[in-house]
CSV table of C-alpha atoms in Angstrom, one decimal:
chain,number,residue,atom,x,y,z
A,165,MET,CA,19.9,-7.9,-16.3
A,166,GLU,CA,18.1,-9.1,-13.2
A,167,ILE,CA,15.5,-6.3,-13.4
A,168,HIS,CA,14.1,-7.6,-16.7
A,169,LEU,CA,13.7,-11.1,-15.2
A,170,ILE,CA,11.8,-9.7,-12.2
A,171,LEU,CA,9.6,-7.6,-14.4
A,172,ILE,CA,8.7,-10.7,-16.6
A,173,PHE,CA,7.9,-12.6,-13.3
A,174,MET,CA,5.6,-9.7,-12.3
A,175,ILE,CA,3.9,-9.7,-15.6
A,176,ILE,CA,3.2,-13.4,-15.5
A,177,PHE,CA,1.8,-13.3,-12.0
A,178,ALA,CA,-0.3,-10.2,-12.9
A,179,LEU,CA,-1.9,-12.1,-15.8
A,180,ALA,CA,-2.6,-15.0,-13.4
A,181,ALA,CA,-4.1,-12.7,-10.9
A,182,ILE,CA,-6.4,-11.2,-13.4
A,183,GLU,CA,-7.5,-14.5,-15.1
A,184,ILE,CA,-7.8,-17.1,-12.4
A,185,LYS,CA,-11.4,-18.0,-11.5
A,186,ASP,CA,-10.8,-18.7,-7.8
A,187,LEU,CA,-10.7,-15.5,-5.8
A,188,LEU,CA,-8.4,-16.6,-3.0
A,189,SER,CA,-5.8,-17.7,-5.6
A,190,SER,CA,-6.0,-14.5,-7.4
A,191,VAL,CA,-5.4,-12.5,-4.2
A,192,VAL,CA,-2.3,-14.6,-3.5
A,193,ALA,CA,-1.1,-14.1,-7.0
A,194,MET,CA,-1.4,-10.3,-6.6
A,195,SER,CA,0.6,-10.6,-3.4
A,196,ALA,CA,3.3,-12.3,-5.5
A,197,VAL,CA,3.4,-9.3,-7.8
A,198,GLY,CA,4.0,-7.1,-4.8
A,199,LEU,CA,6.8,-9.3,-3.6
A,200,GLY,CA,8.4,-9.0,-7.0
A,201,LEU,CA,8.1,-5.2,-6.7
A,202,CYS,CA,9.9,-5.4,-3.4
A,203,PHE,CA,12.8,-7.3,-5.0
A,204,ALA,CA,12.9,-4.8,-7.8
A,205,PHE,CA,13.2,-1.9,-5.3
A,206,LEU,CA,16.1,-3.7,-3.7
A,207,ILE,CA,17.9,-4.1,-7.0
A,208,LEU,CA,17.2,-0.5,-8.0
A,209,LYS,CA,18.9,0.7,-4.7
A,210,ALA,CA,15.8,1.8,-2.7
A,211,PRO,CA,15.9,0.0,0.6
A,212,ASN,CA,13.4,2.3,2.4
A,213,LEU,CA,10.8,1.6,-0.2
A,214,ALA,CA,11.5,-2.2,-0.1
A,215,ILE,CA,10.8,-2.3,3.6
A,216,THR,CA,7.6,-0.2,3.2
A,217,GLN,CA,6.4,-2.2,0.2
A,218,LEU,CA,6.8,-5.5,2.0
A,219,VAL,CA,4.9,-4.5,5.1
A,220,VAL,CA,2.1,-2.8,3.2
A,221,GLU,CA,1.8,-5.9,1.0
A,222,LEU,CA,1.3,-8.0,4.1
A,223,LEU,CA,-1.4,-5.7,5.3
A,224,CYS,CA,-3.2,-5.7,1.9
A,225,LEU,CA,-3.0,-9.5,1.9
A,226,ILE,CA,-4.7,-9.8,5.3
A,227,LEU,CA,-7.3,-7.3,4.3
A,228,LEU,CA,-8.2,-8.9,1.0
A,229,ILE,CA,-8.3,-12.4,2.4
A,230,ARG,CA,-10.7,-11.1,5.1
A,231,ALA,CA,-12.9,-9.7,2.3
A,232,THR,CA,-12.9,-12.9,0.1
A,233,ILE,CA,-12.8,-15.9,2.5
A,234,ASN,CA,-15.9,-18.0,2.9
A,235,LYS,CA,-17.6,-16.2,0.1
A,236,ASP,CA,-18.6,-18.2,-2.9
A,237,LEU,CA,-18.6,-16.7,-6.4
A,238,PRO,CA,-21.5,-17.6,-8.6
A,239,LEU,CA,-20.4,-18.2,-12.1
A,240,VAL,CA,-21.4,-15.3,-14.2
A,241,LYS,CA,-21.6,-15.4,-18.0
A,242,ASP,CA,-20.3,-12.3,-19.5
A,243,GLY,CA,-23.0,-10.4,-21.3
A,244,ARG,CA,-22.2,-8.0,-24.1
A,245,TRP,CA,-18.8,-9.7,-24.6
A,246,PHE,CA,-18.1,-8.0,-27.9
A,247,PHE,CA,-18.8,-4.4,-26.8
A,248,ASN,CA,-16.8,-4.7,-23.6
A,249,THR,CA,-13.8,-6.2,-25.3
A,250,ILE,CA,-13.8,-3.6,-28.1
A,251,SER,CA,-14.0,-0.7,-25.6
A,252,THR,CA,-11.2,-2.1,-23.5
A,253,PHE,CA,-8.9,-2.5,-26.4
A,254,VAL,CA,-9.7,1.1,-27.6
A,255,PHE,CA,-8.7,2.4,-24.2
A,256,VAL,CA,-5.5,0.4,-24.2
A,257,ALA,CA,-4.7,1.6,-27.8
A,258,VAL,CA,-5.2,5.3,-26.8
A,259,PHE,CA,-2.9,4.8,-23.8
A,260,LEU,CA,-0.2,3.2,-26.0
A,261,SER,CA,-0.4,6.0,-28.5
A,262,PHE,CA,0.2,8.5,-25.7
A,263,ILE,CA,3.2,6.4,-24.7
A,264,TYR,CA,4.6,6.6,-28.2
A,265,PHE,CA,4.8,10.3,-28.0
A,266,ALA,CA,6.0,10.5,-24.4
A,267,LEU,CA,8.8,7.9,-24.9
A,268,LYS,CA,10.8,10.3,-27.0
A,269,GLU,CA,11.2,12.8,-24.2
A,270,LEU,CA,12.3,10.5,-21.5
A,271,PRO,CA,15.9,10.3,-20.4
A,272,ARG,CA,17.8,7.1,-21.1
A,273,PHE,CA,17.8,4.3,-18.5
A,274,GLY,CA,20.5,4.8,-15.9
A,275,GLU,CA,21.2,8.5,-16.4
A,276,PRO,CA,18.9,10.6,-14.2
A,277,LEU,CA,18.8,14.4,-14.5
A,278,MET,CA,19.1,15.2,-10.8
A,279,ARG,CA,18.5,18.9,-11.2
A,280,LEU,CA,16.5,19.4,-8.1
A,281,SER,CA,18.1,16.8,-5.9
A,282,GLN,CA,21.5,18.6,-6.0
A,283,GLN,CA,20.0,21.3,-3.8
A,284,TYR,CA,18.8,18.7,-1.3
A,285,PHE,CA,22.3,17.1,-1.2
A,286,ASP,CA,23.9,20.4,-0.3
A,287,ARG,CA,21.7,21.1,2.6
A,288,THR,CA,21.4,17.6,4.0
A,289,ALA,CA,24.0,16.1,6.2
A,290,VAL,CA,22.3,13.2,8.0
A,291,GLY,CA,22.5,9.6,6.9
A,292,ASN,CA,19.2,8.6,5.3
A,293,THR,CA,18.6,11.1,2.5
A,294,VAL,CA,15.1,9.9,1.6
A,295,ASN,CA,13.9,10.3,5.2
A,296,ALA,CA,15.6,13.7,5.4
A,297,ILE,CA,13.7,14.8,2.3
A,298,THR,CA,10.4,13.5,3.7
A,299,VAL,CA,10.8,15.1,7.1
A,300,ASN,CA,13.1,18.0,6.8
A,301,PHE,CA,12.0,19.5,3.4
A,302,ARG,CA,8.5,18.2,2.8
A,303,HIS,CA,7.0,17.9,6.2
A,304,LEU,CA,3.7,19.6,5.3
A,305,ASP,CA,3.4,17.0,2.5
A,306,ALA,CA,3.7,14.3,5.1
A,307,LEU,CA,1.0,16.0,7.1
A,308,ALA,CA,-1.3,16.0,4.1
A,309,GLU,CA,-0.5,12.4,3.4
A,310,ILE,CA,-1.5,11.4,6.9
A,311,ALA,CA,-4.7,13.5,6.5
A,312,VAL,CA,-5.5,11.4,3.4
A,313,LEU,CA,-4.9,8.2,5.3
A,314,PHE,CA,-7.2,9.3,8.1
A,315,ALA,CA,-9.9,10.4,5.6
A,316,ALA,CA,-9.9,6.8,4.3
A,317,ILE,CA,-10.1,5.4,7.9
A,318,ILE,CA,-13.1,7.7,8.6
A,319,GLY,CA,-14.6,6.4,5.4
A,320,VAL,CA,-14.2,2.8,6.6
A,321,LEU,CA,-15.8,3.6,9.9
A,322,ALA,CA,-18.7,5.3,8.1
A,323,VAL,CA,-19.2,2.5,5.6
A,324,MET,CA,-19.1,-0.3,8.2
A,325,ARG,CA,-21.5,1.3,10.6
A,326,LYS,CA,-25.2,0.6,11.3
A,327,VAL,CA,-25.4,-3.2,11.2
A,328,GLY,CA,-29.1,-3.3,11.8
A,329,ARG,CA,-30.2,-1.9,8.4
A,330,ILE,CA,-30.9,-5.4,7.1
A,331,HIS,CA,-33.5,-6.1,9.7
A,332,GLU,CA,-35.5,-2.9,9.0
A,333,GLU,CA,-36.4,-3.9,5.4
B,207,MET,CA,-9.0,-24.8,28.7
B,208,LYS,CA,-11.6,-22.1,28.6
B,209,ASN,CA,-9.1,-19.8,27.0
B,210,ASN,CA,-8.6,-22.0,24.0
B,211,GLU,CA,-12.1,-21.7,22.7
B,212,ILE,CA,-11.9,-18.3,21.0
B,213,GLY,CA,-9.1,-17.6,18.6
B,214,MET,CA,-6.8,-20.0,16.8
B,215,SER,CA,-5.2,-23.2,18.1
B,216,LEU,CA,-2.8,-23.6,21.0
B,217,ILE,CA,0.3,-23.8,18.8
B,218,VAL,CA,-0.5,-20.4,17.2
B,219,LYS,CA,-1.1,-18.8,20.6
B,220,THR,CA,2.2,-20.0,22.0
B,221,ILE,CA,4.2,-18.9,19.0
B,222,THR,CA,2.4,-15.5,19.1
B,223,ARG,CA,3.2,-15.1,22.8
B,224,LEU,CA,6.9,-15.6,22.0
B,225,THR,CA,7.2,-13.4,18.9
B,226,ILE,CA,4.9,-10.5,19.6
B,227,GLY,CA,7.4,-8.5,21.6
B,228,LEU,CA,10.1,-8.9,19.0
B,229,ILE,CA,7.8,-7.6,16.3
B,230,LEU,CA,6.8,-4.6,18.4
B,231,ILE,CA,10.5,-3.8,19.3
B,232,TYR,CA,11.5,-4.1,15.6
B,233,GLY,CA,8.8,-1.6,14.6
B,234,ILE,CA,10.0,0.9,17.3
B,235,TYR,CA,13.6,0.4,16.1
B,236,ILE,CA,12.7,1.0,12.4
B,237,SER,CA,10.9,4.2,13.3
B,238,MET,CA,13.4,5.5,15.9
B,239,PHE,CA,16.7,5.0,14.1
B,240,SER,CA,15.6,5.9,10.6
B,241,SER,CA,17.8,9.0,10.4
B,242,ALA,CA,20.9,6.9,9.8
B,243,HIS,CA,19.6,3.5,8.7
B,244,PRO,CA,17.0,2.3,6.2
B,245,GLY,CA,13.5,2.6,7.4
B,246,GLY,CA,11.0,5.4,8.1
B,247,GLY,CA,8.1,6.5,10.0
B,248,PHE,CA,5.4,4.8,7.8
B,249,ALA,CA,7.1,1.4,7.8
B,250,GLY,CA,7.5,1.5,11.5
B,251,GLY,CA,3.9,2.5,12.1
B,252,VAL,CA,2.6,-0.3,9.9
B,253,ILE,CA,4.8,-2.9,11.7
B,254,ILE,CA,3.4,-1.6,15.1
B,255,ALA,CA,-0.1,-2.0,13.7
B,256,LEU,CA,0.7,-5.5,12.4
B,257,SER,CA,1.8,-6.6,15.9
B,258,PHE,CA,-1.5,-5.7,17.4
B,259,ILE,CA,-3.4,-7.2,14.4
B,260,HIS,CA,-1.4,-10.4,15.1
B,261,ILE,CA,-2.7,-10.4,18.7
B,262,MET,CA,-6.2,-9.8,17.3
B,263,LEU,CA,-6.0,-12.7,14.8
B,264,ALA,CA,-4.5,-15.2,17.3
B,265,PHE,CA,-6.4,-14.4,20.5
B,266,GLY,CA,-9.6,-12.8,19.4
B,267,LYS,CA,-10.9,-9.2,19.5
B,268,GLY,CA,-11.5,-8.9,23.3
B,269,ILE,CA,-7.9,-9.6,24.3
B,270,ALA,CA,-6.5,-7.0,21.8
B,271,LEU,CA,-9.0,-4.4,23.0
B,272,LYS,CA,-8.0,-5.2,26.6
B,273,LYS,CA,-4.4,-4.5,25.8
B,274,LEU,CA,-5.1,-1.3,23.9
B,275,THR,CA,-8.2,0.4,25.0
B,276,GLY,CA,-10.0,3.1,23.0
B,277,LYS,CA,-8.9,5.9,25.4
B,278,ILE,CA,-5.3,5.0,24.9
B,279,ILE,CA,-5.7,4.9,21.1
B,280,VAL,CA,-7.4,8.3,21.0
B,281,SER,CA,-5.0,10.0,23.3
B,282,LEU,CA,-1.9,8.7,21.5
B,283,MET,CA,-3.3,9.8,18.2
B,284,SER,CA,-4.2,13.3,19.4
B,285,ILE,CA,-0.8,13.8,21.0
B,286,SER,CA,1.1,12.7,17.9
B,287,ALA,CA,-1.1,14.8,15.6
B,288,LEU,CA,-0.4,17.9,17.7
B,289,LEU,CA,3.3,17.1,17.6
B,290,ILE,CA,3.3,16.7,13.8
B,291,ILE,CA,1.5,20.1,13.3
B,292,CYS,CA,3.9,21.8,15.7
B,293,LEU,CA,6.8,20.5,13.7
B,294,ALA,CA,5.3,21.0,10.2
B,295,VAL,CA,4.4,24.6,10.4
B,296,PRO,CA,7.8,26.0,11.4
B,297,ASN,CA,9.4,23.8,8.7
B,298,PHE,CA,7.0,25.3,6.1
B,299,ILE,CA,8.1,28.8,7.1
B,300,GLY,CA,11.8,27.8,6.6
B,301,LYS,CA,13.3,26.4,9.8
B,302,ASP,CA,15.8,23.6,9.7
B,303,LEU,CA,14.5,20.5,11.5
B,304,ARG,CA,17.7,18.4,11.5
B,305,GLU,CA,17.6,17.5,15.1
B,306,GLY,CA,13.9,16.9,15.2
B,307,ILE,CA,13.8,14.0,12.7
B,308,PRO,CA,13.5,11.1,15.2
B,309,VAL,CA,10.8,12.9,17.1
B,310,SER,CA,8.8,13.5,14.0
B,311,ASP,CA,9.3,9.9,12.8
B,312,ILE,CA,8.0,8.5,16.1
B,313,ALA,CA,5.0,10.8,15.9
B,314,ILE,CA,4.2,9.7,12.4
B,315,SER,CA,4.6,6.0,13.3
B,316,LEU,CA,2.3,6.3,16.3
B,317,MET,CA,-0.3,8.0,14.2
B,318,VAL,CA,-0.2,5.5,11.3
B,319,GLY,CA,-0.1,2.5,13.6
B,320,MET,CA,-3.0,3.5,15.8
B,321,GLY,CA,-5.1,4.5,12.8
B,322,LEU,CA,-4.6,1.3,11.0
B,323,PHE,CA,-5.3,-0.7,14.1
B,324,LEU,CA,-8.5,1.3,14.5
B,325,ALA,CA,-9.6,0.5,11.0
B,326,PHE,CA,-9.0,-3.2,11.3
B,327,MET,CA,-10.8,-3.2,14.6
B,328,ALA,CA,-13.8,-1.6,12.9
B,329,LEU,CA,-13.6,-4.3,10.2
B,330,ALA,CA,-13.5,-7.0,12.8
B,331,LEU,CA,-16.1,-5.7,15.3
B,332,MET,CA,-18.8,-4.9,12.9
B,333,THR,CA,-19.0,-8.4,11.5
B,334,PRO,CA,-21.8,-9.3,9.1
B,335,HIS,CA,-22.9,-12.4,11.1
B,336,ARG,CA,-24.6,-10.3,13.7
B,337,GLY,CA,-27.2,-8.8,11.4
B,338,GLN,CA,-27.9,-11.9,9.3
B,339,SER,CA,-29.8,-14.2,11.6
C,107,MET,CA,14.0,1.5,-23.4
C,108,VAL,CA,12.9,-2.2,-22.9
C,109,ILE,CA,12.4,-1.7,-19.2
C,110,TYR,CA,10.0,1.2,-19.8
C,111,MET,CA,8.0,-0.9,-22.2
C,112,LEU,CA,7.7,-3.7,-19.7
C,113,CYS,CA,6.4,-1.2,-17.1
C,114,PHE,CA,3.8,-0.1,-19.6
C,115,VAL,CA,2.8,-3.7,-20.3
C,116,LEU,CA,2.2,-4.2,-16.6
C,117,PHE,CA,0.1,-1.0,-16.5
C,118,CYS,CA,-2.0,-2.2,-19.5
C,119,ILE,CA,-2.7,-5.6,-17.7
C,120,GLY,CA,-4.1,-3.6,-14.7
C,121,LEU,CA,-6.1,-1.4,-17.0
C,122,TYR,CA,-7.5,-4.5,-18.8
C,123,GLY,CA,-8.5,-6.0,-15.4
C,124,VAL,CA,-10.3,-2.8,-14.4
C,125,LEU,CA,-12.2,-2.3,-17.6
C,126,ARG,CA,-13.1,-5.9,-18.6
C,127,LYS,CA,-13.8,-7.8,-15.4
C,128,ARG,CA,-17.1,-7.7,-13.6
C,129,ASN,CA,-16.1,-8.9,-10.1
C,130,ILE,CA,-15.3,-6.3,-7.5
C,131,ILE,CA,-12.3,-8.1,-6.1
C,132,LYS,CA,-10.8,-8.3,-9.6
C,133,ILE,CA,-11.3,-4.6,-10.0
C,134,ILE,CA,-9.4,-4.0,-6.7
C,135,ILE,CA,-6.6,-6.2,-7.9
C,136,GLY,CA,-6.4,-4.3,-11.2
C,137,ILE,CA,-6.1,-1.0,-9.4
C,138,GLY,CA,-3.4,-2.4,-7.2
C,139,ILE,CA,-1.4,-3.7,-10.3
C,140,MET,CA,-1.7,-0.2,-11.9
C,141,GLU,CA,-0.3,1.4,-8.7
C,142,TYR,CA,2.6,-1.1,-8.7
C,143,ALA,CA,3.5,-0.3,-12.3
C,144,VAL,CA,3.4,3.5,-11.7
C,145,ASN,CA,5.6,3.2,-8.6
C,146,LEU,CA,8.2,1.0,-10.5
C,147,PHE,CA,8.2,3.4,-13.4
C,148,LEU,CA,9.0,6.4,-11.1
C,149,ILE,CA,11.8,4.5,-9.4
C,150,VAL,CA,13.3,3.4,-12.7
C,151,LEU,CA,13.4,7.0,-13.9
C,152,GLY,CA,15.7,7.9,-11.0
C,153,TYR,CA,18.1,5.0,-11.3
C,154,ARG,CA,21.8,5.5,-12.0
C,155,VAL,CA,24.0,2.8,-13.4
C,156,ARG,CA,26.3,1.4,-10.7
C,157,GLY,CA,24.9,4.0,-8.3
C,158,ARG,CA,24.7,3.5,-4.5
C,159,ALA,CA,21.7,3.6,-2.2
C,160,PRO,CA,20.9,7.2,-1.0
C,161,ILE,CA,22.4,6.7,2.5
C,162,PHE,CA,25.5,8.6,3.4
C,163,SER,CA,28.6,7.1,4.9
C,164,SER,CA,32.1,8.5,5.4
C,165,ASP,CA,33.7,7.1,2.2
C,166,GLN,CA,31.0,7.9,-0.3
C,167,GLN,CA,30.9,10.4,-3.2
C,168,VAL,CA,27.8,12.4,-3.7
C,169,LEU,CA,27.9,12.1,-7.5
C,170,ASN,CA,27.7,8.3,-7.3
C,171,MET,CA,24.2,8.2,-5.8
C,172,VAL,CA,20.8,7.4,-7.2
C,173,ASP,CA,18.2,10.1,-7.3
C,174,PRO,CA,16.5,10.3,-3.9
C,175,LEU,CA,13.6,12.6,-4.9
C,176,PRO,CA,11.4,9.9,-6.7
C,177,GLN,CA,11.9,7.6,-3.7
C,178,ALA,CA,10.5,10.2,-1.4
C,179,VAL,CA,7.5,10.8,-3.7
C,180,VAL,CA,6.8,7.0,-4.1
C,181,LEU,CA,6.8,6.6,-0.3
C,182,THR,CA,3.8,8.9,-0.3
C,183,THR,CA,2.2,6.9,-3.1
C,184,ILE,CA,2.5,3.6,-1.3
C,185,VAL,CA,0.7,4.9,1.8
C,186,ILE,CA,-2.1,6.4,-0.3
C,187,SER,CA,-2.5,3.2,-2.2
C,188,LEU,CA,-2.9,1.4,1.1
C,189,ALA,CA,-5.6,3.8,2.1
C,190,THR,CA,-7.4,3.3,-1.2
C,191,THR,CA,-7.3,-0.5,-0.9
C,192,LEU,CA,-8.7,-0.2,2.7
C,193,LEU,CA,-11.7,1.8,1.6
C,194,LEU,CA,-12.4,-0.3,-1.5
C,195,ALA,CA,-12.3,-3.5,0.6
C,196,ALA,CA,-14.7,-2.1,3.1
C,197,ILE,CA,-17.1,-1.1,0.4
C,198,ALA,CA,-16.8,-4.6,-1.2
C,199,ILE,CA,-17.5,-6.3,2.1
C,200,ARG,CA,-20.6,-4.1,2.6
C,201,ILE,CA,-21.9,-4.8,-0.9
C,202,TYR,CA,-21.5,-8.6,-0.4
C,203,GLU,CA,-23.4,-8.3,2.8
C,204,LYS,CA,-26.3,-6.5,1.3
C,205,TYR,CA,-26.6,-8.1,-2.2
C,206,LYS,CA,-24.9,-11.5,-1.6
C,207,THR,CA,-22.8,-11.1,-4.8
C,208,PHE,CA,-19.6,-9.5,-6.0
C,209,ASP,CA,-21.0,-9.0,-9.5
C,210,ILE,CA,-21.3,-5.3,-10.4
C,211,THR,CA,-24.1,-5.8,-12.9
C,212,LYS,CA,-26.4,-7.4,-10.3
C,213,ILE,CA,-26.4,-4.4,-8.0
C,214,LYS,CA,-29.6,-2.6,-9.1
C,215,ARG,CA,-31.3,-1.4,-6.0
C,216,LEU,CA,-29.1,1.7,-5.4
C,217,ARG,CA,-31.1,4.3,-3.7
C,218,GLY,CA,-28.7,6.4,-1.6
């Protein structure tokens, strides 16, 4: 199927984004992973999410390029190579063992349960069902989401303040 | 000629002048007609923020702040936050909001767009070059 | 089942990037890849074979539609991931400005 091809594309570009030495190239490779995710949303019949993912990906690309441009990376030699690699693979192995137990309980691909969504269908008559769920049934959730976004923006304003600190030292 | 010194080159400025209205209108369309077509409040808000960020990248910070001053940003954000709270609390009690979906989407898009533009303006204004000399 | 395993492989790549790399930008990229994997996994759980997009029209049966509830949840997740990336990038810019490096082991003068 097409979705497997797109996932393999995403995995290849994720490996490239992790492993490339140049920072600007790795940021662009991560953006390619996001573009693949946008195509996957289109194939999986979620057009709202495809639009949102594409736009958010553009914003993240501008932001990360702003963070990495004109900044050189001194070549660092990895100290404690053995210990870091061993601990990383232990974490990945623990995660995969949890997956092995969780995979038995999942439904098969292509047959969702839709136990809760049936109630939404009965009460919703407008066109876009996803937007109706977000606004008409979970509006307080949307309010909390905007609160989280604004907490992050206040955090940005607080981190970027006070330019003159370097002079005082 | 004096205008060309800050910002990007002349080609980028001309193309920006042509396309900036279309991007803004597309963002408003995405957020306003999302009850029957694909789209939503968040995508529309991010597109609106991207149009102003486009002005900021092409023309410099001063032009973008002249188009959209701080008072306008703060008043739009306050009005839309009050609107969201006024719609969210009756919905939590159990009222059906079927006719209020476009109003709520426009409020969410204004909120998200102005907030993201504010964050990018903070990242651009407080540049590290000022403190390094 | 193959598609679930591919999603988990993508998540493991992000986890490897977060745990193994020492550059702050690489850590931000790893967190972003983990978020992509989780979003894709939630959408895959709600997919129906030969289903339609969850937008009503006049000639459409309700039973033939994909599950719209994970899509509404993932919409929240995407916005929160944007907020996380914004804050992390601001902290990375600030750290480069103060210490002139992105390496996390060179940052030793932390004093609040």
